[in-house]
mmCIF file of C-alpha atoms in Angstrom:
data_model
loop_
_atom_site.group_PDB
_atom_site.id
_atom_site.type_symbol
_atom_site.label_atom_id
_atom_site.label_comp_id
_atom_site.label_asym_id
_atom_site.label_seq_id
_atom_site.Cartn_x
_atom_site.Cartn_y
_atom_site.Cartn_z
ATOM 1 C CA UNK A 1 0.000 0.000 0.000
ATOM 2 C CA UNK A 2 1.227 3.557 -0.771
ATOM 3 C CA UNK A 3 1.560 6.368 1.148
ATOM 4 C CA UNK A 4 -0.616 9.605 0.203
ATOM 5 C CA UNK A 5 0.550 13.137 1.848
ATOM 6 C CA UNK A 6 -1.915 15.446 2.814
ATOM 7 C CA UNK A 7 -1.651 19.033 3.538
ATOM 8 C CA UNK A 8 -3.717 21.136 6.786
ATOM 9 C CA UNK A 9 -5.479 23.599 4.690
ATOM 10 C CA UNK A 10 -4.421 26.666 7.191
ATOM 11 C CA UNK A 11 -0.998 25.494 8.564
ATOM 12 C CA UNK A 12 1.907 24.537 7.130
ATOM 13 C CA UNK A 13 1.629 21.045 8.316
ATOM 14 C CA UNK A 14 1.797 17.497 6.277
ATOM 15 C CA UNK A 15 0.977 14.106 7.058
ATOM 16 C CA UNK A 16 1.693 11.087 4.967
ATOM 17 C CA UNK A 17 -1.133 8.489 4.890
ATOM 18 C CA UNK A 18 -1.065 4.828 4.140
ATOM 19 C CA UNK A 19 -4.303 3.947 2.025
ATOM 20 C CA UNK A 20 -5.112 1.595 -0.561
ATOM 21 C CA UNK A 21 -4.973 2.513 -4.162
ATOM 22 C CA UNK A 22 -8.907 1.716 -4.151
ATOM 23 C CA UNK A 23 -9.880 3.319 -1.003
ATOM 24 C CA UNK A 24 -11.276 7.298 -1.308
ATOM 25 C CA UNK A 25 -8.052 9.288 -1.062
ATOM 26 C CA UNK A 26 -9.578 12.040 1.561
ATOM 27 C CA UNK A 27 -7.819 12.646 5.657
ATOM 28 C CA UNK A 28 -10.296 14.301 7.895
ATOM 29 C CA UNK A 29 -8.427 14.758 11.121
ATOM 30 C CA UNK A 30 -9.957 14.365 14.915
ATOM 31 C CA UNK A 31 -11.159 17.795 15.068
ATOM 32 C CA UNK A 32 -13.205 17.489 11.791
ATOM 33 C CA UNK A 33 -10.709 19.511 9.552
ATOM 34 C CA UNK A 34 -10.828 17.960 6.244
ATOM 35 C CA UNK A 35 -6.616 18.168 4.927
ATOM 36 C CA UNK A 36 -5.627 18.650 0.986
ATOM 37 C CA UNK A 37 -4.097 15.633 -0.821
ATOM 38 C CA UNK A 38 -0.723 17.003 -2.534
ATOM 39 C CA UNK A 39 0.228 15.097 -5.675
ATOM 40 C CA UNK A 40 3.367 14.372 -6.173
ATOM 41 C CA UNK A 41 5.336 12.363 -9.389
ATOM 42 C CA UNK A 42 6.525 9.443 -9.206
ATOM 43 C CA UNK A 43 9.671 8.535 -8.210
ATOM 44 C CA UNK A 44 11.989 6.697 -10.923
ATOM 45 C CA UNK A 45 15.533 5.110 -9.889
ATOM 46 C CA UNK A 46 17.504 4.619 -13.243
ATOM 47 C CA UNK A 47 20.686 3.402 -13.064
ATOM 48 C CA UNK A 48 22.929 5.109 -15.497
ATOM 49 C CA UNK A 49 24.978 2.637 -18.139
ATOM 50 C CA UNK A 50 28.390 2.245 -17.069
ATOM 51 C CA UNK A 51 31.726 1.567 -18.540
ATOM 52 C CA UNK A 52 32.939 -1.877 -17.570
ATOM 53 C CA UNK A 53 36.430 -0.830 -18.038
ATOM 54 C CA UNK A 54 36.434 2.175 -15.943
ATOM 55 C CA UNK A 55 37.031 1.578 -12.442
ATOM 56 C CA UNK A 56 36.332 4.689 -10.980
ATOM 57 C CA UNK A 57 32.925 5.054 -12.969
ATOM 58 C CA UNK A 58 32.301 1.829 -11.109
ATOM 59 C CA UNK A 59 32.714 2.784 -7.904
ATOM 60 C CA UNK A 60 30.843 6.333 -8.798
ATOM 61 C CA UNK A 61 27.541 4.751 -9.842
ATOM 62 C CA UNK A 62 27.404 2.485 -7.396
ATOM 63 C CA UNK A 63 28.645 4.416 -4.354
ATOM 64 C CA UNK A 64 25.485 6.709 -4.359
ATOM 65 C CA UNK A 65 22.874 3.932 -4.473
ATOM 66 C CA UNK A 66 21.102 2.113 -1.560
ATOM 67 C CA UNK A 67 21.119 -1.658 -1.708
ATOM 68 C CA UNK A 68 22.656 -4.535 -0.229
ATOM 69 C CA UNK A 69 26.463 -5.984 -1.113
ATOM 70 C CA UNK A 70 24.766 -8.760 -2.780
ATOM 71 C CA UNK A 71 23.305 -5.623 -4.971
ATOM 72 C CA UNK A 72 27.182 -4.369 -5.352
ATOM 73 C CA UNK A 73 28.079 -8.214 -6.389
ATOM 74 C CA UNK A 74 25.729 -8.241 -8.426
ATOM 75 C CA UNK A 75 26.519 -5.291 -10.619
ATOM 76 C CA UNK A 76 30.564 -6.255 -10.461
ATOM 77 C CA UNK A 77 29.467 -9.358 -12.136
ATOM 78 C CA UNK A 78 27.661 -7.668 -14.750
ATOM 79 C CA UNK A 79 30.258 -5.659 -15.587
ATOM 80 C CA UNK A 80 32.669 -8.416 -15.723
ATOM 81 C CA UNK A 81 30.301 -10.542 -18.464
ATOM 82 C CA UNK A 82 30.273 -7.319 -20.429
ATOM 83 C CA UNK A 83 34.202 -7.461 -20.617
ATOM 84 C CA UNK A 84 34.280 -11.130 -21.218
ATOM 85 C CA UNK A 85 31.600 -10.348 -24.199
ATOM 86 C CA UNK A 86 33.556 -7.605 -25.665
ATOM 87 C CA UNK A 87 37.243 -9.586 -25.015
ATOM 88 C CA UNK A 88 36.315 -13.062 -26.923
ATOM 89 C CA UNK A 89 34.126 -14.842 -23.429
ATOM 90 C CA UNK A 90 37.293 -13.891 -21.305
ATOM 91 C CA UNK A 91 37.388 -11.338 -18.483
ATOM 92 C CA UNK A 92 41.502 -9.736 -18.353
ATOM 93 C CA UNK A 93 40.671 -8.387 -15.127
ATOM 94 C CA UNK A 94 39.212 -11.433 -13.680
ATOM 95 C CA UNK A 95 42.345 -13.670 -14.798
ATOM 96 C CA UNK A 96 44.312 -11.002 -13.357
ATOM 97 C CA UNK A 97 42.879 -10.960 -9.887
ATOM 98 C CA UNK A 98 42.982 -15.063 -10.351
ATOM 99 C CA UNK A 99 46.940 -14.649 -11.391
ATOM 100 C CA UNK A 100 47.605 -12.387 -8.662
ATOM 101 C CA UNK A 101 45.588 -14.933 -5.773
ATOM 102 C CA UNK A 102 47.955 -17.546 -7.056
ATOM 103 C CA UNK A 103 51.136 -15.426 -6.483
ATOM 104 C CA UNK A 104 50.429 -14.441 -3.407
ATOM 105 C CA UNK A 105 49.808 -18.000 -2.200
ATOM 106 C CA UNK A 106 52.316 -19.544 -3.563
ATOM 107 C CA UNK A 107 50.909 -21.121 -6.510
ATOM 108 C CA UNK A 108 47.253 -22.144 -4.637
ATOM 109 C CA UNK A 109 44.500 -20.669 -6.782
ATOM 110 C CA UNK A 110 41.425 -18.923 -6.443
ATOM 111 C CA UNK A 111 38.111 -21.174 -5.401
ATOM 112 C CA UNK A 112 36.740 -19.491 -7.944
ATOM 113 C CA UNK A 113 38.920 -20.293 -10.658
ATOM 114 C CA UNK A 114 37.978 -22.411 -13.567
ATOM 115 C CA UNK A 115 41.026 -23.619 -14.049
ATOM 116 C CA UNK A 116 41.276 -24.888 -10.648
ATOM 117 C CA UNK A 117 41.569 -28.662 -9.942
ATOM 118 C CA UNK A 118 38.819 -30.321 -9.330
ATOM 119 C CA UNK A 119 39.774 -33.498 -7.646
ATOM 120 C CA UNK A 120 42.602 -34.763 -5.308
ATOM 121 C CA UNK A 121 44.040 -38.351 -5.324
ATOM 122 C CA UNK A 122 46.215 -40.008 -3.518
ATOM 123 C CA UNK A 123 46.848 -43.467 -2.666
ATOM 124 C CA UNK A 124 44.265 -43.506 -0.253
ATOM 125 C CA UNK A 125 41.252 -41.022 -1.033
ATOM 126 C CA UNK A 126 40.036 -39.531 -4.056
ATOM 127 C CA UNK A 127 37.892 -36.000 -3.618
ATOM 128 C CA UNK A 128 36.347 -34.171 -6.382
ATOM 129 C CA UNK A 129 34.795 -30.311 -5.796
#
């Protein structure tokens, strides 16, 4: 249900109402006084396109938005398919952070690497992810 302001005819003093679309948009207060609706336009969040190469464009249009980190994850992946699509199905920047894990580690790579092996045998067990 939406919220519908309303505006004391004399004062200047608003109160948001929650109604349903269907109900009769009118607010009569307790002493009888019957308040002005105020329309108001809709409000439209539109994210602006973004350069998946530019790094601080990234962190721009996504540093003024509300949302969750699974919202930020969400966009970095994005923007990581649209570099794979424009680079033949293969993000640089992506195989760079994956390069850089492994160096760092001493040759252990990413979880998140395709390349990654997938199973583990020895003489005793065998383990496949």
């Amino acid at each position: 249900m939406p919220f519908y302001i309303y505006k004391h005819p004399e004062y200047d003093e608003y109160v948001e109402v929650l109604q349903k679309m269907t109900d009769k948009h009118e607010f009569v207060d307790e002493f009888g006084v019957k308040w002005k609706r105020v329309l108001t336009s809709p409000q439209v969040n539109a994210t602006k396109v973004c350069d998946p190469w530019d790094k601080n464009g990234f962190i721009n249009s996504t540093g003024a938005q509300k949302g969750t980190y699974g919202d930020l994850m969400d966009r970095s992946q994005e923007m990581s398919e649209k570099r794979a699509a424009e680079n033949g199905g293969i993000d640089p920047l992506r195989q760079k952070k994956f390069a850089d894990y492994a160096k760092l580690r001493g040759g252990i790579k990413d979880p998140l690497d395709p390349t990654r092996q997938k199973t583990f045998e020895n003489k005793h067990i065998k383990v496949t992810i």
